[in-house]
Amino acid sequence: MNDARNPHAGAAQEADVLVIGGGLHGSSSAFHMARRGASVIVLEADYVGRHSSGVNAGGVRTLGRPLPEIPLALMSREIWHALPETIGDDGGFVPSGQLKITETEAELEECRARVALLESHGYTHEKLIDRETVLELEPALARHVTGGIWVERDGYALPFRTTTAFRLAAQKHGARFYEDAAATHIEARGERWIAQTPRGAFAARKLLVTAGAWSGELARQAGEPVPVHPEGLMLMVTHRVAPFCRATLGATGRPLSFKQFDNGTVVIGGKLIGIADLPGRHGEVDFMRLVKSARTVVDLFPHLRHLGVNRAWAGVEAFTADSLPIICASRRAANLYYSFGYCGSGFQLGPACGRLVSELVLDGAPSLSLDAFAIDRFERASARAPLAGAAAH
Ligand SMILES: Cc1cc2nc3c(=O)[nH]c(=O)nc-3n(C[C@H](O)[C@H](O)[C@H](O)COP(=O)(O)OP(=O)(O)OC[C@H]3O[C@@H](n4cnc5c(N)ncnc54)[C@H](O)[C@@H]3O)c2cc1C
């Protein structure tokens, strides 16, 4: 922790923008805002990068994104490739490519339809490849694969390093980070937002909520309840093994995210659900579910069947009812903004979303449309639902 204790006991610390949550999204937003001259305070309940942003699988993946996320993911990918020029650190980014393999003809058909759909929307980053090309790319894969989708400019990075790099870059531009500073209560008083924390009160004209799985409670305090729930996502890492896989891998018919680091260890995940303890602020591993995913790996790479698992862990992540994040201005309160609910895929989006959120907060308009991520979409959907039901009868 490199921030001083609040020297003004009793008086609120002030900034232009108060950010609640020091994960990648809070740190990236703080960086982009501070770089433009805004004074920014980030409040973090634990330490920066303690939760999803520091413990995720590091997948930098545009592959497989829902359509509304694709413009954000493509924008983010360009920032990932230029990270050293942007924040002075590459975050450990390796442009390994991402490969989603298929194991049956039906899965390959599914991928063919997906690529055609993307092309009809003008997106050409996902390429359908046949079995021979898959095996040329990854010769150690089991022979039963039938093909896949390949994205060459995707890859992986180191989560804690990336989040820390954004935090340090934000600090270089004057952003102040307070750790062990959970915002327990937020309220608007006149022109200002006030957040109460065990380290005193903090105030700003604008408030940005980037509190990951804990954001729902803050939105509720602002009178804007939203269907967001926590999940404990699990990962495991193996002992070191000789290099055998270059690309970051996923599968079509079963959950898998798989990559081998330069040090030989293999990280295995794929949105594997463990246990989320929101009040306790930690995730727990469900070993029985991990076994299933270890089996997938052995099916695909039979030579790994005797490889030991070194460590497993779980991180707490925010999921929404429609699997899309919430990135918007509040519909109920002035000068309140949200960026959370990244549903297990928000690491790749961090660099671009931070920039777009900075535009939203400082200019009132982001350079890419964020309409699909409005917080009131759930209310609008449930208001429409009874009508749709009535029409069906
Ligand atoms: C195991 C795992 C694997 C994943 N793999 C990938 C992947 O390969 N690729 C990918 O793109 N994404 C992946 N993700 C998802 C990705 O990590 C998240 O979407 C992303 O990190 C979310 O960032 P965030 O800043 O919104 O949230 P977080 O990282 O959770 O940060 C929110 C922060 O807010 C703080 N906070 C909460 N409440 C308060 C409060 N009241 N006051 C102050 N601070 C508060 C928390 O302590 C936390 O540090 C994975 C996630 C997990 C858990």
XYZ file of C-alpha atoms and ligand atoms in Angstrom:
446
model
C 0.000 0.000 0.000
C 1.602 3.287 -1.030
C -1.083 5.806 -0.064
C -0.906 7.899 3.091
C -3.598 7.635 5.756
C -6.207 10.377 5.440
C -4.523 13.388 7.052
C -7.784 15.393 7.252
C -9.745 13.332 9.763
C -13.303 14.611 9.655
C -13.000 16.633 6.416
C -13.893 14.888 3.172
C -11.089 14.289 0.688
C -12.165 15.934 -2.563
C -11.654 15.207 -6.256
C -13.407 15.814 -9.569
C -14.239 12.116 -9.850
C -14.529 9.460 -7.174
C -14.048 5.898 -8.432
C -15.268 3.045 -6.224
C -13.321 -0.148 -6.953
C -9.653 -0.614 -7.775
C -9.844 -3.487 -10.241
C -8.740 -3.165 -13.847
C -11.838 -1.183 -14.805
C -11.436 1.313 -11.953
C -7.694 1.638 -12.570
C -8.043 1.971 -16.346
C -10.865 4.535 -16.017
C -8.806 6.451 -13.445
C -5.799 6.407 -15.785
C -7.751 7.699 -18.772
C -9.442 10.428 -16.714
C -6.284 11.532 -14.863
C -4.343 11.641 -18.118
C -6.846 14.216 -19.335
C -6.272 16.393 -16.279
C -9.179 15.357 -14.035
C -8.415 14.937 -10.349
C -9.351 11.377 -9.437
C -9.611 9.405 -6.189
C -9.959 5.611 -6.314
C -11.362 3.849 -3.248
C -10.511 0.154 -2.957
C -12.017 -2.055 -0.246
C -9.069 -4.509 -0.192
C -5.983 -3.867 -2.301
C -5.801 -2.945 -5.971
C -6.148 -6.058 -8.148
C -7.170 -8.293 -5.220
C -10.270 -9.672 -6.971
C -11.115 -10.750 -10.545
C -8.729 -8.286 -12.163
C -5.692 -9.739 -10.412
C -6.557 -13.447 -10.408
C -8.167 -14.119 -13.787
C -6.945 -16.325 -16.625
C -5.432 -13.408 -18.528
C -7.224 -14.224 -21.776
C -7.063 -11.291 -24.215
C -9.828 -12.563 -26.425
C -11.990 -10.931 -29.067
C -12.985 -14.459 -30.171
C -16.528 -15.506 -29.312
C -17.746 -12.130 -28.054
C -21.473 -11.358 -28.137
C -22.178 -8.985 -31.048
C -22.697 -5.804 -28.967
C -19.290 -6.267 -27.312
C -17.307 -6.706 -30.519
C -16.599 -2.986 -31.227
C -15.328 -2.589 -27.639
C -13.229 -5.750 -27.834
C -11.658 -4.717 -31.153
C -10.895 -1.244 -29.794
C -9.356 -2.836 -26.700
C -7.262 -5.182 -28.773
C -5.565 -2.237 -30.473
C -4.745 -0.731 -27.064
C -3.340 -4.098 -25.876
C -0.965 -4.131 -28.830
C 0.201 -0.585 -27.952
C 0.207 -0.948 -24.158
C 3.873 0.045 -23.589
C 3.326 3.361 -25.414
C 0.072 3.921 -23.493
C 0.953 2.992 -19.910
C 4.675 2.214 -20.046
C 4.290 -1.556 -19.508
C 3.104 -4.389 -21.760
C 1.190 -6.144 -18.960
C 2.949 -9.361 -19.972
C 0.839 -9.398 -23.150
C 1.746 -12.230 -25.537
C -0.021 -12.161 -28.941
C -0.254 -15.956 -28.995
C -3.462 -16.029 -31.032
C -6.646 -17.617 -29.718
C -7.994 -20.865 -31.116
C -11.439 -22.305 -30.413
C -11.412 -25.928 -31.477
C -14.322 -28.118 -32.555
C -14.590 -31.833 -31.807
C -17.558 -32.828 -33.993
C -18.924 -31.926 -37.429
C -21.949 -30.308 -35.749
C -19.663 -28.022 -33.729
C -17.762 -27.074 -36.865
C -21.090 -26.207 -38.528
C -21.940 -24.028 -35.526
C -18.636 -22.187 -35.976
C -19.209 -21.815 -39.716
C -22.583 -20.158 -38.969
C -20.959 -17.898 -36.363
C -18.260 -16.693 -38.762
C -20.876 -16.091 -41.490
C -22.993 -14.085 -39.028
C -19.999 -11.949 -38.053
C -19.122 -11.372 -41.709
C -22.691 -10.242 -42.395
C -22.051 -7.548 -39.749
C -18.723 -6.592 -41.339
C -16.460 -8.349 -38.798
C -13.650 -10.449 -40.255
C -11.399 -11.042 -37.232
C -12.636 -14.628 -36.606
C -11.424 -17.103 -39.246
C -12.892 -20.569 -39.741
C -10.075 -23.101 -40.144
C -10.109 -26.786 -41.049
C -8.715 -29.746 -39.122
C -5.379 -29.760 -40.947
C -4.767 -26.090 -40.183
C -5.684 -26.611 -36.516
C -3.183 -29.468 -36.288
C -0.530 -27.447 -38.093
C -0.989 -24.672 -35.531
C -1.092 -27.055 -32.557
C 0.446 -30.436 -33.463
C 0.080 -31.833 -29.912
C -3.737 -31.709 -30.073
C -5.674 -34.997 -30.149
C -6.442 -36.200 -33.673
C -10.237 -36.191 -33.221
C -10.512 -32.376 -33.609
C -12.568 -31.326 -36.633
C -11.518 -27.685 -37.074
C -12.010 -24.397 -35.284
C -12.002 -20.623 -35.241
C -8.680 -18.771 -35.179
C -8.004 -15.162 -34.189
C -4.399 -14.297 -34.803
C -4.140 -10.951 -32.949
C -5.634 -12.241 -29.678
C -3.470 -13.601 -26.869
C -3.002 -13.487 -23.131
C -1.456 -11.237 -20.489
C -0.625 -11.200 -16.777
C -3.642 -9.939 -14.831
C -2.044 -8.571 -11.648
C 0.785 -6.958 -13.590
C -1.640 -5.320 -16.030
C -3.895 -3.971 -13.283
C -0.908 -2.676 -11.325
C 0.507 -1.055 -14.475
C -2.746 0.850 -15.051
C -2.810 1.879 -11.392
C 0.808 3.133 -11.516
C 0.152 4.970 -14.781
C -2.923 6.605 -13.218
C -0.848 7.626 -10.191
C 1.777 9.172 -12.461
C -0.986 11.456 -13.729
C -1.968 12.360 -10.174
C -4.751 9.873 -9.387
C -4.891 9.022 -5.670
C -5.595 5.428 -4.592
C -6.866 4.548 -1.111
C -6.760 0.873 -0.151
C -8.617 -0.712 2.807
C -11.204 1.944 2.007
C -14.521 0.205 1.357
C -17.286 2.645 0.460
C -19.989 1.570 2.905
C -22.502 4.248 2.002
C -22.919 6.597 -0.961
C -25.260 9.553 -1.270
C -25.712 12.724 -3.297
C -25.650 15.906 -1.236
C -26.291 19.025 -3.265
C -23.787 19.077 -6.114
C -21.557 16.430 -4.590
C -21.420 12.688 -4.143
C -20.173 11.552 -0.737
C -18.767 8.098 0.000
C -18.276 6.999 3.596
C -15.368 4.630 4.284
C -13.483 3.412 7.366
C -10.804 5.896 6.251
C -13.148 8.853 6.347
C -15.468 10.574 3.901
C -14.604 11.233 0.264
C -16.421 13.659 -2.004
C -16.567 14.525 -5.693
C -18.953 16.030 -8.195
C -18.926 12.774 -10.183
C -19.048 9.193 -8.956
C -18.043 6.111 -10.948
C -18.899 2.625 -9.668
C -16.413 -0.038 -10.792
C -16.833 -2.318 -7.793
C -17.126 -5.594 -9.725
C -19.385 -8.146 -8.021
C -20.129 -5.654 -5.230
C -21.498 -2.975 -7.555
C -25.116 -4.109 -7.276
C -25.304 -2.978 -3.649
C -23.992 0.500 -4.557
C -26.483 0.789 -7.440
C -29.214 -0.211 -4.988
C -28.128 2.560 -2.600
C -28.467 4.968 -5.534
C -32.053 3.765 -6.039
C -31.223 1.736 -9.141
C -31.441 -1.992 -8.358
C -30.182 -4.207 -11.163
C -30.104 -7.984 -11.789
C -26.428 -8.685 -11.123
C -25.156 -11.662 -9.143
C -21.738 -12.958 -8.071
C -20.093 -16.196 -9.193
C -16.823 -17.732 -8.016
C -14.862 -18.550 -11.164
C -12.118 -21.169 -10.816
C -8.704 -21.710 -12.357
C -5.923 -24.212 -11.872
C -2.264 -24.144 -12.795
C -0.090 -27.190 -13.445
C 3.537 -28.036 -12.843
C 5.995 -27.070 -15.566
C 6.079 -29.132 -18.712
C 8.095 -28.852 -21.944
C 6.566 -26.366 -24.438
C 3.790 -28.029 -26.457
C 1.122 -25.356 -27.053
C 1.551 -21.823 -28.346
C -2.032 -20.554 -28.828
C -4.556 -19.768 -26.125
C -7.210 -22.446 -26.538
C -10.929 -22.747 -26.030
C -13.409 -25.440 -27.018
C -16.830 -25.181 -28.660
C -18.769 -28.010 -27.034
C -17.434 -27.838 -23.486
C -16.019 -25.183 -21.187
C -12.296 -24.667 -21.649
C -9.722 -21.919 -21.509
C -6.194 -23.179 -21.738
C -2.773 -21.633 -22.169
C 0.843 -22.557 -21.580
C 3.061 -19.818 -20.218
C 6.698 -19.365 -21.206
C 7.754 -20.908 -17.862
C 6.048 -24.180 -18.899
C 3.065 -24.038 -16.527
C -0.415 -24.516 -17.983
C -3.373 -22.439 -16.763
C -6.731 -24.144 -17.143
C -10.151 -22.554 -16.751
C -13.156 -21.665 -18.886
C -15.787 -19.960 -16.709
C -15.766 -22.897 -14.283
C -18.196 -22.029 -11.520
C -16.993 -22.501 -7.936
C -18.330 -20.750 -4.846
C -18.677 -16.984 -4.375
C -18.754 -15.575 -0.857
C -19.667 -11.922 -1.397
C -19.828 -10.793 2.270
C -16.615 -12.722 3.026
C -15.051 -11.146 -0.081
C -13.543 -14.337 -1.465
C -14.116 -17.258 -3.828
C -13.746 -20.961 -3.109
C -12.804 -23.874 -5.329
C -15.208 -26.760 -5.950
C -12.738 -29.561 -6.687
C -15.324 -31.961 -8.141
C -16.091 -29.441 -10.904
C -12.403 -28.883 -11.528
C -11.962 -32.601 -12.191
C -14.359 -32.340 -15.140
C -12.302 -29.642 -16.704
C -9.047 -31.522 -16.115
C -10.638 -34.400 -18.071
C -11.325 -32.103 -21.030
C -7.660 -31.156 -21.089
C -6.524 -34.786 -21.053
C -8.978 -35.614 -23.876
C -7.425 -32.879 -25.978
C -3.793 -33.384 -24.919
C -3.465 -37.054 -23.906
C 0.244 -36.663 -23.119
C -0.700 -34.485 -20.118
C -2.520 -37.263 -18.257
C 0.165 -37.532 -15.566
C 0.757 -33.803 -15.185
C 0.171 -32.575 -11.625
C -1.947 -29.592 -10.671
C 0.057 -27.180 -8.569
C -2.589 -24.757 -7.364
C -6.267 -23.890 -7.824
C -8.156 -20.767 -6.882
C -11.405 -18.893 -7.420
C -12.151 -15.201 -7.980
C -15.447 -13.420 -7.481
C -16.971 -11.983 -10.651
C -20.181 -10.064 -11.443
C -22.701 -11.632 -13.832
C -25.769 -9.924 -15.288
C -29.083 -11.406 -16.396
C -28.240 -11.018 -20.119
C -24.475 -11.711 -19.912
C -23.561 -8.177 -21.021
C -21.869 -5.587 -18.815
C -23.410 -2.383 -17.483
C -21.487 0.649 -18.795
C -23.496 3.847 -18.664
C -24.607 6.963 -16.857
C -27.227 6.407 -14.175
C -30.824 6.832 -15.354
C -31.903 7.963 -11.885
C -29.191 10.250 -10.510
C -27.048 13.004 -11.977
C -23.254 12.574 -12.244
C -23.333 8.895 -11.373
C -21.764 6.337 -13.725
C -21.404 2.562 -13.809
C -18.945 0.101 -15.335
C -19.381 -3.428 -13.979
C -20.897 -6.856 -14.636
C -18.291 -8.121 -17.063
C -19.494 -11.746 -16.810
C -16.116 -13.476 -16.841
C -14.756 -11.644 -19.905
C -13.860 -8.159 -18.688
C -10.077 -8.419 -18.542
C -9.649 -8.002 -22.298
C -12.129 -5.099 -22.284
C -10.391 -3.145 -19.483
C -8.159 -0.896 -21.609
C -10.941 0.243 -24.004
C -13.728 0.441 -21.445
C -11.544 2.673 -19.249
C -11.114 5.032 -22.180
C -14.812 4.990 -23.145
C -15.894 5.491 -19.542
C -13.507 8.450 -19.230
C -15.210 10.015 -22.280
C -18.634 9.289 -20.828
C -17.753 10.834 -17.450
C -15.729 13.822 -18.689
C -17.460 14.664 -22.002
C -20.900 13.130 -21.573
C -20.476 11.073 -24.755
C -18.239 8.079 -25.501
C -16.569 7.744 -28.919
C -18.237 4.326 -29.387
C -21.894 3.736 -28.627
C -22.530 2.146 -25.241
C -26.310 1.973 -25.762
C -26.384 -1.836 -25.495
C -24.986 -1.613 -21.958
C -27.528 0.783 -20.384
C -28.610 -0.092 -16.857
C -32.324 0.378 -17.580
C -32.387 -2.287 -20.324
C -33.566 -4.878 -17.787
C -36.542 -2.722 -16.753
C -37.376 -2.062 -20.401
C -37.184 -5.814 -21.138
C -39.472 -6.734 -18.233
C -41.936 -3.976 -19.207
C -42.080 -5.475 -22.699
C -42.402 -9.086 -21.501
C -46.116 -9.121 -20.456
C -47.096 -7.580 -23.811
C -45.126 -10.215 -25.688
C -46.804 -12.898 -23.546
C -50.276 -11.434 -24.214
C -49.644 -11.411 -27.947
C -48.728 -15.084 -27.865
C -52.101 -16.136 -26.434
C -11.052 -16.989 -12.491
C -11.370 -15.909 -13.478
C -10.921 -16.034 -14.787
C -11.200 -15.025 -15.721
N -10.635 -15.103 -16.960
C -10.780 -14.052 -17.826
C -10.115 -14.065 -19.067
O -9.354 -14.977 -19.369
N -10.309 -13.026 -19.923
C -11.140 -11.980 -19.609
O -11.305 -11.066 -20.426
N -11.756 -11.919 -18.397
C -11.584 -12.923 -17.498
N -12.200 -12.885 -16.288
C -13.064 -11.753 -15.966
C -12.292 -10.529 -15.536
O -11.309 -10.854 -14.596
C -13.258 -9.502 -14.945
O -14.342 -9.297 -15.833
C -12.610 -8.165 -14.695
O -11.395 -8.326 -14.014
C -13.553 -7.287 -13.889
O -12.845 -6.157 -13.472
P -13.516 -5.126 -12.493
O -12.553 -4.024 -12.324
O -14.881 -4.807 -13.006
O -13.793 -5.937 -11.145
P -12.832 -6.419 -9.959
O -11.524 -6.877 -10.453
O -13.629 -7.370 -9.141
O -12.586 -5.100 -9.144
C -13.585 -4.515 -8.371
C -12.914 -3.973 -7.143
O -13.853 -3.204 -6.397
C -13.556 -3.360 -5.034
N -14.756 -3.007 -4.272
C -15.910 -3.695 -4.168
N -16.780 -3.053 -3.385
C -16.167 -1.926 -2.985
C -16.558 -0.857 -2.141
N -17.774 -0.803 -1.586
N -15.670 0.126 -1.911
C -14.427 0.105 -2.476
N -14.005 -0.903 -3.269
C -14.872 -1.904 -3.537
C -13.181 -4.824 -4.908
O -12.435 -5.051 -3.738
C -12.421 -5.055 -6.201
O -11.031 -4.926 -6.030
C -11.978 -13.897 -15.337
C -12.440 -13.781 -14.025
C -12.136 -14.772 -13.099
C -12.617 -14.617 -11.692
